[in-house]
Amino acid sequence: MYDFNYYTPTKVVFGRDSVQQLGALVKAQGCKKVLIHYGGGSVKRSGLLERVRSALALEGIRSVELGGVVPNPRLSLVYEGIALAREEGVDFILAVGGGSVIDSAKAIGYGAAEDADVWELYEQTRTARACLPVGVVLTIAASGSEMSMGSVITKDEGGIKRAYNDDLARPKFAVMDPALTMTLPDYQTASGCVDILMHTMERYFTAGGTMEITDSIAEALMRTVIRNARILHDTPQNYEARAEVMWAGSLSHNGLTGCGNDGGDFASHKLEHELGGMFDVAHGAGLAAIWGSWARYVYDARPDRFRRFAVNVMGVADTGSDLELALRGIEAMEAFYRSIGMPTSLKELGIAPTDQQIEELAEKCALACGGVAGSIKKLRQEDMRNIYKMAR
Ligand code: NZQ
Ligand code: ZN
């Protein structure tokens, strides 16, 4: 077990019609002008944007708006948002949407708070000293960005997708009404469930110290997401299942499932970010497509850990060697992914990278990780190339 800091400053307002509390939540921030940030149109179609506008207007809170955030959110829109925030004297950003909108809001927050190029943060050439406060109305359970320190932005030229992590950008509040996620396409619901699972699996599969309480929370979380993802696959309008998954999404990436371990592996995420940057795939689906190959590449380094996962999470019968059980656990997870319509290879994901593109993916991934990724097994560029090839 390692020492740890656990910091979750986000106020969570969870449940049916929680959007009704939005006006009071924003007012309590004491801000002068809010930037309402949203995506490609789902919040207009569902009527949520209108409800948000009314909630702010009722409290006499002034606002400006910037929509158009796309999945794998782009740096160009972040720059636009920074310019708008400065021009309008914005001092609070309200993200109404999913991970892409929240991450774009965080990036605008960093950029508007400091007179320097925000991309330098994502290139890891400096650290932030300030960020405008961000609040969230969540519309998809997936990224965990509503409580996380992360923000992931894609630079338009070259499709370079990079993350920046800093407590400064953890949202002040997150309004979470599971009913808001009922308009999601099934593919996005399933993709979100994979991302939630992966945020816990990345921390669970570690070669470093572990803690029994953290492992037990992680296993319960993973079992809960698997059970409810299956329910949502058959009955997407099930409120209870939506709620279980939504809360799991926040707990999976707010630091809880990493307490006491070594910070996790996160190699699958690093590998997927390059796929997102080059091919613009949905993040969770990209993770599902790469995970099995990653797992088969690394499991012999910690078969005991994979055995525990197989038995305690996937319900595999506890007989056989560590290596046998590890493989059965990986197969069971892949079968689950397929059962909810998620891919388990790049082909199923709908992409066919050439050898040259795989080389480029591996090169960019290694560069982004400073040469080495992962905990359970340390992966270098050649390992990354091998995993991408296995995933084809
Ligand atoms: O743009 P709109 O029209 O709103 O449509 C979105 C988008 O097309 C749609 N959608 C969202 N809520 C909806 C809805 N459609 C109907 N009804 C609703 N209620 O869903 C699509 C996907 O939205 P997006 O925000 O991209 O999804 P997600 O939350 O999965 O976010 C993905 C992004 O988060 C990053 C990913 O890399 C990716 O860029 N991540 C951020 C993390 C963080 N900040 O901590 C950690 C994660 O590991 C992840 O990397
Ligand atoms: Zn993720």
Tab-separated table of C-alpha atoms and ligand atoms in Angstrom:
chain	number	residue	atom	x	y	z
A	1	MET	CA	0.000	0.000	0.000
A	2	TYR	CA	1.186	3.486	-0.880
A	3	ASP	CA	0.480	6.781	0.903
A	4	PHE	CA	-2.042	8.911	-0.947
A	5	ASN	CA	-3.876	12.236	-1.203
A	6	TYR	CA	-7.578	12.105	-1.966
A	7	TYR	CA	-9.133	15.379	-3.077
A	8	THR	CA	-12.695	15.599	-4.415
A	9	PRO	CA	-13.936	19.174	-4.072
A	10	THR	CA	-16.902	18.733	-6.457
A	11	LYS	CA	-20.374	19.189	-4.980
A	12	VAL	CA	-22.609	16.496	-6.463
A	13	VAL	CA	-26.321	17.158	-6.897
A	14	PHE	CA	-27.733	13.827	-8.024
A	15	GLY	CA	-31.226	12.737	-8.994
A	16	ARG	CA	-34.403	13.440	-10.881
A	17	ASP	CA	-34.887	17.076	-11.886
A	18	SER	CA	-31.667	18.121	-10.150
A	19	VAL	CA	-31.341	20.758	-12.917
A	20	GLN	CA	-33.893	22.757	-10.925
A	21	GLN	CA	-31.120	23.516	-8.434
A	22	LEU	CA	-28.794	24.881	-11.103
A	23	GLY	CA	-29.646	28.571	-10.689
A	24	ALA	CA	-28.899	28.488	-6.962
A	25	LEU	CA	-25.695	26.510	-7.528
A	26	VAL	CA	-24.331	29.001	-10.049
A	27	LYS	CA	-25.420	31.966	-7.938
A	28	ALA	CA	-23.533	30.555	-4.963
A	29	GLN	CA	-20.356	30.826	-7.056
A	30	GLY	CA	-20.688	34.622	-6.908
A	31	CYS	CA	-19.819	35.058	-10.568
A	32	LYS	CA	-20.640	37.979	-12.856
A	33	LYS	CA	-20.994	36.288	-16.223
A	34	VAL	CA	-21.262	32.648	-17.234
A	35	LEU	CA	-20.133	30.964	-20.430
A	36	ILE	CA	-22.608	28.178	-21.239
A	37	HIS	CA	-20.620	25.611	-23.236
A	38	TYR	CA	-22.246	22.704	-25.099
A	39	GLY	CA	-21.848	20.206	-27.926
A	40	GLY	CA	-23.284	19.473	-31.322
A	41	GLY	CA	-26.978	19.788	-30.643
A	42	SER	CA	-28.307	17.036	-28.343
A	43	VAL	CA	-28.934	19.578	-25.559
A	44	LYS	CA	-30.996	21.702	-27.952
A	45	ARG	CA	-33.053	18.748	-29.151
A	46	SER	CA	-33.732	17.508	-25.614
A	47	GLY	CA	-34.757	20.972	-24.385
A	48	LEU	CA	-32.016	20.930	-21.722
A	49	LEU	CA	-30.301	24.064	-23.020
A	50	GLU	CA	-33.542	25.973	-22.714
A	51	ARG	CA	-33.975	24.744	-19.132
A	52	VAL	CA	-30.419	25.845	-18.314
A	53	ARG	CA	-31.011	29.303	-19.814
A	54	SER	CA	-34.204	29.717	-17.792
A	55	ALA	CA	-32.549	28.547	-14.577
A	56	LEU	CA	-29.821	31.198	-14.919
A	57	ALA	CA	-32.220	33.930	-16.057
A	58	LEU	CA	-34.469	33.288	-13.048
A	59	GLU	CA	-31.547	34.136	-10.763
A	60	GLY	CA	-30.632	37.179	-12.870
A	61	ILE	CA	-27.314	35.616	-13.919
A	62	ARG	CA	-25.872	36.997	-17.171
A	63	SER	CA	-24.509	34.524	-19.718
A	64	VAL	CA	-23.020	34.020	-23.165
A	65	GLU	CA	-23.010	30.767	-25.118
A	66	LEU	CA	-20.617	28.702	-27.166
A	67	GLY	CA	-21.769	25.413	-28.707
A	68	GLY	CA	-20.192	23.134	-31.274
A	69	VAL	CA	-17.930	20.942	-29.139
A	70	VAL	CA	-17.319	17.653	-30.983
A	71	PRO	CA	-16.289	14.284	-29.498
A	72	ASN	CA	-12.492	14.353	-29.168
A	73	PRO	CA	-12.829	18.121	-28.562
A	74	ARG	CA	-10.703	20.409	-30.687
A	75	LEU	CA	-8.153	23.015	-29.678
A	76	SER	CA	-9.486	25.461	-32.294
A	77	LEU	CA	-12.820	25.770	-30.451
A	78	VAL	CA	-10.961	26.111	-27.149
A	79	TYR	CA	-9.111	29.144	-28.571
A	80	GLU	CA	-12.440	30.573	-29.724
A	81	GLY	CA	-13.849	30.061	-26.240
A	82	ILE	CA	-10.855	31.738	-24.603
A	83	ALA	CA	-11.233	34.803	-26.859
A	84	LEU	CA	-14.973	34.975	-26.147
A	85	ALA	CA	-14.473	34.595	-22.394
A	86	ARG	CA	-11.954	37.449	-22.358
A	87	GLU	CA	-14.077	39.723	-24.540
A	88	GLU	CA	-17.205	39.144	-22.454
A	89	GLY	CA	-15.614	39.197	-19.013
A	90	VAL	CA	-16.670	35.622	-18.276
A	91	ASP	CA	-15.717	34.415	-14.801
A	92	PHE	CA	-17.479	31.029	-14.667
A	93	ILE	CA	-17.890	28.252	-17.250
A	94	LEU	CA	-20.903	25.959	-17.255
A	95	ALA	CA	-20.382	22.771	-19.253
A	96	VAL	CA	-23.662	21.225	-20.384
A	97	GLY	CA	-22.820	17.870	-21.932
A	98	GLY	CA	-20.380	14.982	-21.689
A	99	GLY	CA	-16.644	14.543	-21.318
A	100	SER	CA	-15.853	16.406	-24.505
A	101	VAL	CA	-17.774	19.514	-23.443
A	102	ILE	CA	-16.415	19.394	-19.886
A	103	ASP	CA	-12.824	18.980	-21.093
A	104	SER	CA	-13.228	21.833	-23.547
A	105	ALA	CA	-14.641	23.971	-20.714
A	106	LYS	CA	-11.667	23.148	-18.505
A	107	ALA	CA	-9.263	24.064	-21.323
A	108	ILE	CA	-11.042	27.384	-21.883
A	109	GLY	CA	-10.848	27.926	-18.123
A	110	TYR	CA	-7.071	27.460	-18.137
A	111	GLY	CA	-6.608	29.592	-21.238
A	112	ALA	CA	-8.753	32.491	-20.048
A	113	ALA	CA	-7.115	32.597	-16.622
A	114	GLU	CA	-3.529	32.981	-17.848
A	115	ASP	CA	-1.855	34.956	-20.580
A	116	ALA	CA	-0.055	32.037	-22.245
A	117	ASP	CA	-0.806	29.419	-24.886
A	118	VAL	CA	-3.048	26.786	-23.280
A	119	TRP	CA	-1.688	24.023	-25.553
A	120	GLU	CA	1.621	24.201	-23.646
A	121	LEU	CA	-0.195	22.509	-20.750
A	122	TYR	CA	-1.250	19.586	-22.939
A	123	GLU	CA	2.265	19.398	-24.393
A	124	GLN	CA	3.473	19.203	-20.776
A	125	THR	CA	5.920	22.077	-21.214
A	126	ARG	CA	4.525	24.040	-18.250
A	127	THR	CA	1.946	23.636	-15.467
A	128	ALA	CA	-1.123	25.786	-14.848
A	129	ARG	CA	-1.260	28.403	-12.137
A	130	ALA	CA	-4.942	29.229	-12.497
A	131	CYS	CA	-8.199	28.102	-14.080
A	132	LEU	CA	-11.603	29.766	-14.212
A	133	PRO	CA	-14.127	27.820	-12.104
A	134	VAL	CA	-16.120	25.210	-14.019
A	135	GLY	CA	-19.552	23.721	-13.246
A	136	VAL	CA	-21.213	20.773	-14.983
A	137	VAL	CA	-24.640	19.568	-16.063
A	138	LEU	CA	-23.847	15.997	-17.112
A	139	THR	CA	-25.638	14.338	-20.045
A	140	ILE	CA	-23.643	11.111	-20.480
A	141	ALA	CA	-22.099	8.724	-17.958
A	142	ALA	CA	-18.634	7.948	-19.274
A	143	SER	CA	-15.535	10.087	-18.848
A	144	GLY	CA	-15.820	10.931	-15.154
A	145	SER	CA	-14.636	14.420	-16.108
A	146	GLU	CA	-17.433	15.875	-13.948
A	147	MET	CA	-15.282	15.096	-10.880
A	148	SER	CA	-11.861	14.419	-12.374
A	149	MET	CA	-8.672	16.456	-12.639
A	150	GLY	CA	-8.351	15.511	-16.316
A	151	SER	CA	-8.965	17.316	-19.562
A	152	VAL	CA	-8.234	15.788	-22.971
A	153	ILE	CA	-7.972	17.995	-26.057
A	154	THR	CA	-7.139	17.256	-29.684
A	155	LYS	CA	-4.986	19.663	-31.682
A	156	ASP	CA	-6.632	20.002	-35.082
A	157	GLU	CA	-3.413	19.920	-37.117
A	158	GLY	CA	-2.012	16.398	-36.975
A	159	GLY	CA	-4.852	15.027	-34.817
A	160	ILE	CA	-2.716	15.161	-31.683
A	161	LYS	CA	-4.804	14.154	-28.636
A	162	ARG	CA	-3.250	14.981	-25.283
A	163	ALA	CA	-4.333	15.063	-21.627
A	164	TYR	CA	-3.553	17.560	-18.910
A	165	ASN	CA	-4.286	16.727	-15.267
A	166	ASP	CA	-4.563	19.333	-12.539
A	167	ASP	CA	-6.707	19.731	-9.421
A	168	LEU	CA	-7.290	23.370	-10.438
A	169	ALA	CA	-9.858	22.242	-13.021
A	170	ARG	CA	-11.903	19.885	-10.863
A	171	PRO	CA	-15.480	21.107	-11.290
A	172	LYS	CA	-17.067	23.119	-8.473
A	173	PHE	CA	-20.326	21.232	-8.863
A	174	ALA	CA	-21.867	18.508	-10.987
A	175	VAL	CA	-25.595	18.286	-11.593
A	176	MET	CA	-26.431	14.672	-12.443
A	177	ASP	CA	-29.913	13.622	-13.449
A	178	PRO	CA	-29.781	10.051	-14.793
A	179	ALA	CA	-32.922	10.768	-16.846
A	180	LEU	CA	-30.871	13.203	-18.973
A	181	THR	CA	-28.900	10.234	-20.337
A	182	MET	CA	-31.996	8.476	-21.732
A	183	THR	CA	-31.746	10.255	-25.093
A	184	LEU	CA	-28.295	8.742	-25.742
A	185	PRO	CA	-27.783	6.476	-28.748
A	186	ASP	CA	-27.241	2.872	-27.511
A	187	TYR	CA	-23.679	2.899	-28.870
A	188	GLN	CA	-22.784	5.920	-26.703
A	189	THR	CA	-24.376	4.362	-23.624
A	190	ALA	CA	-22.321	1.184	-24.134
A	191	SER	CA	-19.176	3.127	-24.983
A	192	GLY	CA	-19.640	5.118	-21.771
A	193	CYS	CA	-19.965	1.916	-19.727
A	194	VAL	CA	-16.676	0.652	-21.156
A	195	ASP	CA	-14.916	3.906	-20.279
A	196	ILE	CA	-16.233	3.718	-16.709
A	197	LEU	CA	-15.026	0.128	-16.353
A	198	MET	CA	-11.677	1.045	-17.831
A	199	HIS	CA	-11.074	3.911	-15.413
A	200	THR	CA	-11.263	1.394	-12.588
A	201	MET	CA	-9.460	-1.404	-14.456
A	202	GLU	CA	-6.564	0.937	-15.273
A	203	ARG	CA	-6.094	1.470	-11.544
A	204	TYR	CA	-6.810	-2.137	-10.550
A	205	PHE	CA	-4.224	-3.663	-12.876
A	206	THR	CA	-1.138	-2.363	-11.165
A	207	ALA	CA	2.200	-3.874	-10.363
A	208	GLY	CA	2.577	-1.513	-7.426
A	209	GLY	CA	1.093	-1.522	-3.950
A	210	THR	CA	-2.560	-2.322	-3.445
A	211	MET	CA	-5.080	-1.918	-0.671
A	212	GLU	CA	-7.840	-4.397	0.164
A	213	ILE	CA	-10.517	-1.729	0.674
A	214	THR	CA	-9.671	-0.141	-2.680
A	215	ASP	CA	-9.668	-3.493	-4.459
A	216	SER	CA	-13.042	-4.370	-2.964
A	217	ILE	CA	-14.596	-1.030	-3.944
A	218	ALA	CA	-13.164	-1.445	-7.450
A	219	GLU	CA	-14.529	-4.965	-7.841
A	220	ALA	CA	-17.997	-3.939	-6.637
A	221	LEU	CA	-17.956	-0.991	-9.013
A	222	MET	CA	-16.970	-3.154	-11.986
A	223	ARG	CA	-19.605	-5.804	-11.215
A	224	THR	CA	-22.251	-3.085	-10.870
A	225	VAL	CA	-21.369	-1.474	-14.192
A	226	ILE	CA	-21.340	-4.827	-16.014
A	227	ARG	CA	-24.736	-5.799	-14.557
A	228	ASN	CA	-26.340	-2.453	-15.371
A	229	ALA	CA	-24.748	-2.117	-18.816
A	230	ARG	CA	-26.489	-5.387	-19.680
A	231	ILE	CA	-29.786	-4.047	-18.343
A	232	LEU	CA	-29.382	-0.849	-20.393
A	233	HIS	CA	-28.575	-2.873	-23.494
A	234	ASP	CA	-32.020	-4.490	-23.210
A	235	THR	CA	-33.992	-1.644	-21.579
A	236	PRO	CA	-32.321	1.724	-22.242
A	237	GLN	CA	-35.038	3.639	-20.381
A	238	ASN	CA	-34.379	1.915	-17.037
A	239	TYR	CA	-33.841	4.823	-14.613
A	240	GLU	CA	-32.302	2.768	-11.799
A	241	ALA	CA	-29.703	1.279	-14.164
A	242	ARG	CA	-28.955	4.749	-15.601
A	243	ALA	CA	-28.415	6.000	-12.040
A	244	GLU	CA	-26.110	3.119	-11.035
A	245	VAL	CA	-23.961	3.680	-14.108
A	246	MET	CA	-23.883	7.456	-13.739
A	247	TRP	CA	-22.672	7.397	-10.142
A	248	ALA	CA	-20.187	4.632	-10.964
A	249	GLY	CA	-18.813	6.892	-13.716
A	250	SER	CA	-17.953	9.611	-11.237
A	251	LEU	CA	-16.523	7.281	-8.580
A	252	SER	CA	-14.480	5.458	-11.182
A	253	HIS	CA	-12.431	8.510	-12.120
A	254	ASN	CA	-12.475	10.851	-9.120
A	255	GLY	CA	-9.497	9.108	-7.526
A	256	LEU	CA	-11.360	6.739	-5.183
A	257	THR	CA	-10.426	3.518	-6.965
A	258	GLY	CA	-6.755	4.531	-7.036
A	259	CYS	CA	-6.279	5.194	-3.299
A	260	GLY	CA	-3.289	3.279	-1.989
A	261	ASN	CA	-2.137	1.822	-5.292
A	262	ASP	CA	0.581	3.159	-7.531
A	263	GLY	CA	-1.579	5.426	-9.682
A	264	GLY	CA	-2.502	2.722	-12.113
A	265	ASP	CA	-1.489	1.448	-15.476
A	266	PHE	CA	-3.343	3.654	-17.995
A	267	ALA	CA	-1.493	2.162	-20.969
A	268	SER	CA	-4.798	1.224	-22.656
A	269	HIS	CA	-5.890	4.852	-22.344
A	270	LYS	CA	-2.616	6.081	-23.811
A	271	LEU	CA	-2.946	3.650	-26.726
A	272	GLU	CA	-6.570	4.671	-27.291
A	273	HIS	CA	-5.903	8.399	-27.215
A	274	GLU	CA	-3.756	7.980	-30.319
A	275	LEU	CA	-6.588	6.094	-32.052
A	276	GLY	CA	-8.986	8.907	-31.116
A	277	GLY	CA	-6.569	11.522	-32.444
A	278	MET	CA	-5.935	9.736	-35.754
A	279	PHE	CA	-9.314	8.107	-36.462
A	280	ASP	CA	-11.781	10.143	-34.351
A	281	VAL	CA	-13.359	7.042	-32.768
A	282	ALA	CA	-15.607	7.081	-29.672
A	283	HIS	CA	-13.262	6.849	-26.673
A	284	GLY	CA	-14.941	3.924	-24.855
A	285	ALA	CA	-15.321	1.892	-28.041
A	286	GLY	CA	-11.636	2.485	-28.801
A	287	LEU	CA	-10.735	1.216	-25.324
A	288	ALA	CA	-12.834	-1.936	-25.810
A	289	ALA	CA	-11.080	-2.577	-29.125
A	290	ILE	CA	-7.586	-2.357	-27.648
A	291	TRP	CA	-8.021	-3.798	-24.127
A	292	GLY	CA	-8.001	-7.523	-24.943
A	293	SER	CA	-4.751	-7.216	-26.888
A	294	TRP	CA	-3.171	-5.158	-24.125
A	295	ALA	CA	-4.312	-7.690	-21.521
A	296	ARG	CA	-2.920	-10.684	-23.458
A	297	TYR	CA	0.381	-8.829	-23.897
A	298	VAL	CA	0.860	-8.087	-20.186
A	299	TYR	CA	-1.049	-10.670	-18.112
A	300	ASP	CA	1.924	-12.970	-17.513
A	301	ALA	CA	3.627	-10.176	-15.555
A	302	ARG	CA	0.927	-10.336	-12.844
A	303	PRO	CA	-1.232	-13.433	-13.439
A	304	ASP	CA	-2.349	-13.356	-9.786
A	305	ARG	CA	-3.932	-9.956	-10.317
A	306	PHE	CA	-5.687	-11.107	-13.489
A	307	ARG	CA	-6.864	-14.259	-11.662
A	308	ARG	CA	-8.437	-12.160	-8.916
A	309	PHE	CA	-10.178	-10.073	-11.593
A	310	ALA	CA	-11.457	-13.207	-13.360
A	311	VAL	CA	-12.918	-14.687	-10.202
A	312	ASN	CA	-14.140	-11.617	-8.291
A	313	VAL	CA	-15.361	-9.504	-11.218
A	314	MET	CA	-16.126	-11.832	-14.136
A	315	GLY	CA	-17.413	-14.719	-12.007
A	316	VAL	CA	-15.016	-17.303	-13.489
A	317	ALA	CA	-14.882	-20.589	-11.482
A	318	ASP	CA	-11.816	-20.548	-9.224
A	319	THR	CA	-10.062	-23.698	-10.477
A	320	GLY	CA	-6.884	-23.893	-12.514
A	321	SER	CA	-3.536	-22.104	-12.628
A	322	ASP	CA	-3.188	-18.332	-12.380
A	323	LEU	CA	-2.326	-18.142	-16.060
A	324	GLU	CA	-5.325	-20.233	-17.133
A	325	LEU	CA	-7.717	-18.220	-15.020
A	326	ALA	CA	-6.203	-14.950	-16.165
A	327	LEU	CA	-6.935	-15.864	-19.779
A	328	ARG	CA	-10.474	-16.965	-18.948
A	329	GLY	CA	-11.087	-13.600	-17.281
A	330	ILE	CA	-9.863	-11.744	-20.370
A	331	GLU	CA	-12.093	-13.861	-22.604
A	332	ALA	CA	-15.076	-13.248	-20.315
A	333	MET	CA	-14.542	-9.488	-20.457
A	334	GLU	CA	-14.303	-9.563	-24.254
A	335	ALA	CA	-17.501	-11.632	-24.423
A	336	PHE	CA	-19.190	-9.006	-22.243
A	337	TYR	CA	-17.997	-6.188	-24.528
A	338	ARG	CA	-19.403	-7.996	-27.549
A	339	SER	CA	-22.680	-8.672	-25.732
A	340	ILE	CA	-23.304	-4.920	-25.380
A	341	GLY	CA	-22.300	-4.180	-28.972
A	342	MET	CA	-18.752	-3.015	-28.296
A	343	PRO	CA	-15.781	-3.973	-30.504
A	344	THR	CA	-12.910	-6.201	-29.391
A	345	SER	CA	-10.593	-5.443	-32.315
A	346	LEU	CA	-9.687	-2.484	-34.506
A	347	LYS	CA	-11.527	-4.156	-37.371
A	348	GLU	CA	-14.710	-4.343	-35.302
A	349	LEU	CA	-14.104	-0.717	-34.344
A	350	GLY	CA	-14.315	0.049	-38.053
A	351	ILE	CA	-10.726	1.076	-38.718
A	352	ALA	CA	-7.876	-0.625	-40.584
A	353	PRO	CA	-4.587	1.141	-39.852
A	354	THR	CA	-1.767	0.409	-42.294
A	355	ASP	CA	1.653	-0.690	-41.049
A	356	GLN	CA	2.840	2.862	-41.512
A	357	GLN	CA	-0.069	4.246	-39.490
A	358	ILE	CA	0.623	1.720	-36.738
A	359	GLU	CA	4.219	2.870	-36.626
A	360	GLU	CA	3.000	6.453	-36.362
A	361	LEU	CA	0.512	5.548	-33.606
A	362	ALA	CA	3.251	3.798	-31.607
A	363	GLU	CA	5.696	6.642	-32.134
A	364	LYS	CA	3.192	9.302	-31.036
A	365	CYS	CA	2.082	7.208	-28.068
A	366	ALA	CA	5.655	6.690	-26.876
A	367	LEU	CA	6.360	10.384	-27.302
A	368	ALA	CA	3.241	11.344	-25.326
A	369	CYS	CA	4.251	9.003	-22.472
A	370	GLY	CA	7.856	10.122	-22.301
A	371	GLY	CA	8.997	6.780	-23.739
A	372	VAL	CA	7.337	4.342	-21.337
A	373	ALA	CA	3.691	3.587	-20.472
A	374	GLY	CA	2.028	1.226	-18.030
A	375	SER	CA	2.515	-0.271	-14.602
A	376	ILE	CA	1.750	-3.982	-14.824
A	377	LYS	CA	4.313	-4.177	-17.622
A	378	LYS	CA	6.415	-1.254	-18.784
A	379	LEU	CA	5.666	-0.698	-22.452
A	380	ARG	CA	8.017	0.950	-24.909
A	381	GLN	CA	7.412	1.948	-28.516
A	382	GLU	CA	7.997	-1.577	-29.876
A	383	ASP	CA	5.527	-3.027	-27.333
A	384	MET	CA	2.958	-0.411	-28.335
A	385	ARG	CA	3.446	-1.346	-31.981
A	386	ASN	CA	2.978	-5.033	-31.104
A	387	ILE	CA	-0.259	-4.354	-29.212
A	388	TYR	CA	-1.707	-2.240	-32.037
A	389	LYS	CA	-0.833	-5.068	-34.439
A	390	MET	CA	-2.399	-7.717	-32.180
A	391	ALA	CA	-5.562	-5.585	-32.006
A	392	ARG	CA	-6.063	-5.558	-35.783
B	1	NZQ	O1	-22.418	16.821	-29.112
B	1	NZQ	P1	-23.748	16.327	-28.756
B	1	NZQ	O2	-24.780	16.647	-29.769
B	1	NZQ	O3	-24.180	16.701	-27.365
B	1	NZQ	O4	-23.683	14.695	-28.813
B	1	NZQ	C1	-22.867	13.937	-27.944
B	1	NZQ	C2	-21.704	13.276	-28.672
B	1	NZQ	O5	-21.992	13.066	-30.014
B	1	NZQ	C3	-23.674	12.751	-27.507
B	1	NZQ	N1	-24.454	12.997	-26.294
B	1	NZQ	C4	-24.011	13.351	-25.070
B	1	NZQ	N2	-25.025	13.382	-24.201
B	1	NZQ	C5	-26.150	13.054	-24.900
B	1	NZQ	C6	-25.778	12.819	-26.240
B	1	NZQ	N3	-26.682	12.471	-27.189
B	1	NZQ	C7	-27.970	12.341	-26.815
B	1	NZQ	N4	-28.388	12.532	-25.534
B	1	NZQ	C8	-27.505	12.868	-24.550
B	1	NZQ	N5	-27.930	13.010	-23.295
B	1	NZQ	O6	-22.721	11.745	-27.191
B	1	NZQ	C9	-21.586	11.905	-28.020
B	1	NZQ	C10	-20.351	11.722	-27.188
B	1	NZQ	O7	-20.184	12.783	-26.271
B	1	NZQ	P2	-18.792	12.979	-25.536
B	1	NZQ	O8	-18.889	14.147	-24.629
B	1	NZQ	O9	-17.697	12.964	-26.536
B	1	NZQ	O10	-18.691	11.617	-24.681
B	1	NZQ	P3	-17.830	11.221	-23.439
B	1	NZQ	O11	-18.438	11.699	-22.180
B	1	NZQ	O12	-17.591	9.787	-23.607
B	1	NZQ	O13	-16.459	12.032	-23.574
B	1	NZQ	C11	-15.407	11.562	-24.364
B	1	NZQ	C12	-14.211	12.451	-24.231
B	1	NZQ	O14	-13.743	12.487	-22.877
B	1	NZQ	C13	-12.340	12.194	-22.865
B	1	NZQ	C14	-12.202	11.258	-24.033
B	1	NZQ	O15	-10.867	11.098	-24.427
B	1	NZQ	C15	-13.063	11.926	-25.069
B	1	NZQ	O16	-12.366	12.976	-25.710
B	1	NZQ	N6	-11.938	11.701	-21.549
B	1	NZQ	C16	-11.854	12.596	-20.557
B	1	NZQ	C17	-11.416	12.246	-19.296
B	1	NZQ	C18	-11.293	13.251	-18.228
B	1	NZQ	N7	-11.462	14.524	-18.524
B	1	NZQ	O17	-11.003	12.934	-17.064
B	1	NZQ	C19	-11.013	10.878	-18.971
B	1	NZQ	C20	-11.406	9.871	-19.980
B	1	NZQ	O18	-10.544	8.782	-19.904
B	1	NZQ	C21	-11.439	10.354	-21.385
B	1	NZQ	O19	-10.150	10.304	-21.975
B	2	ZN	ZN	-11.427	7.052	-20.376
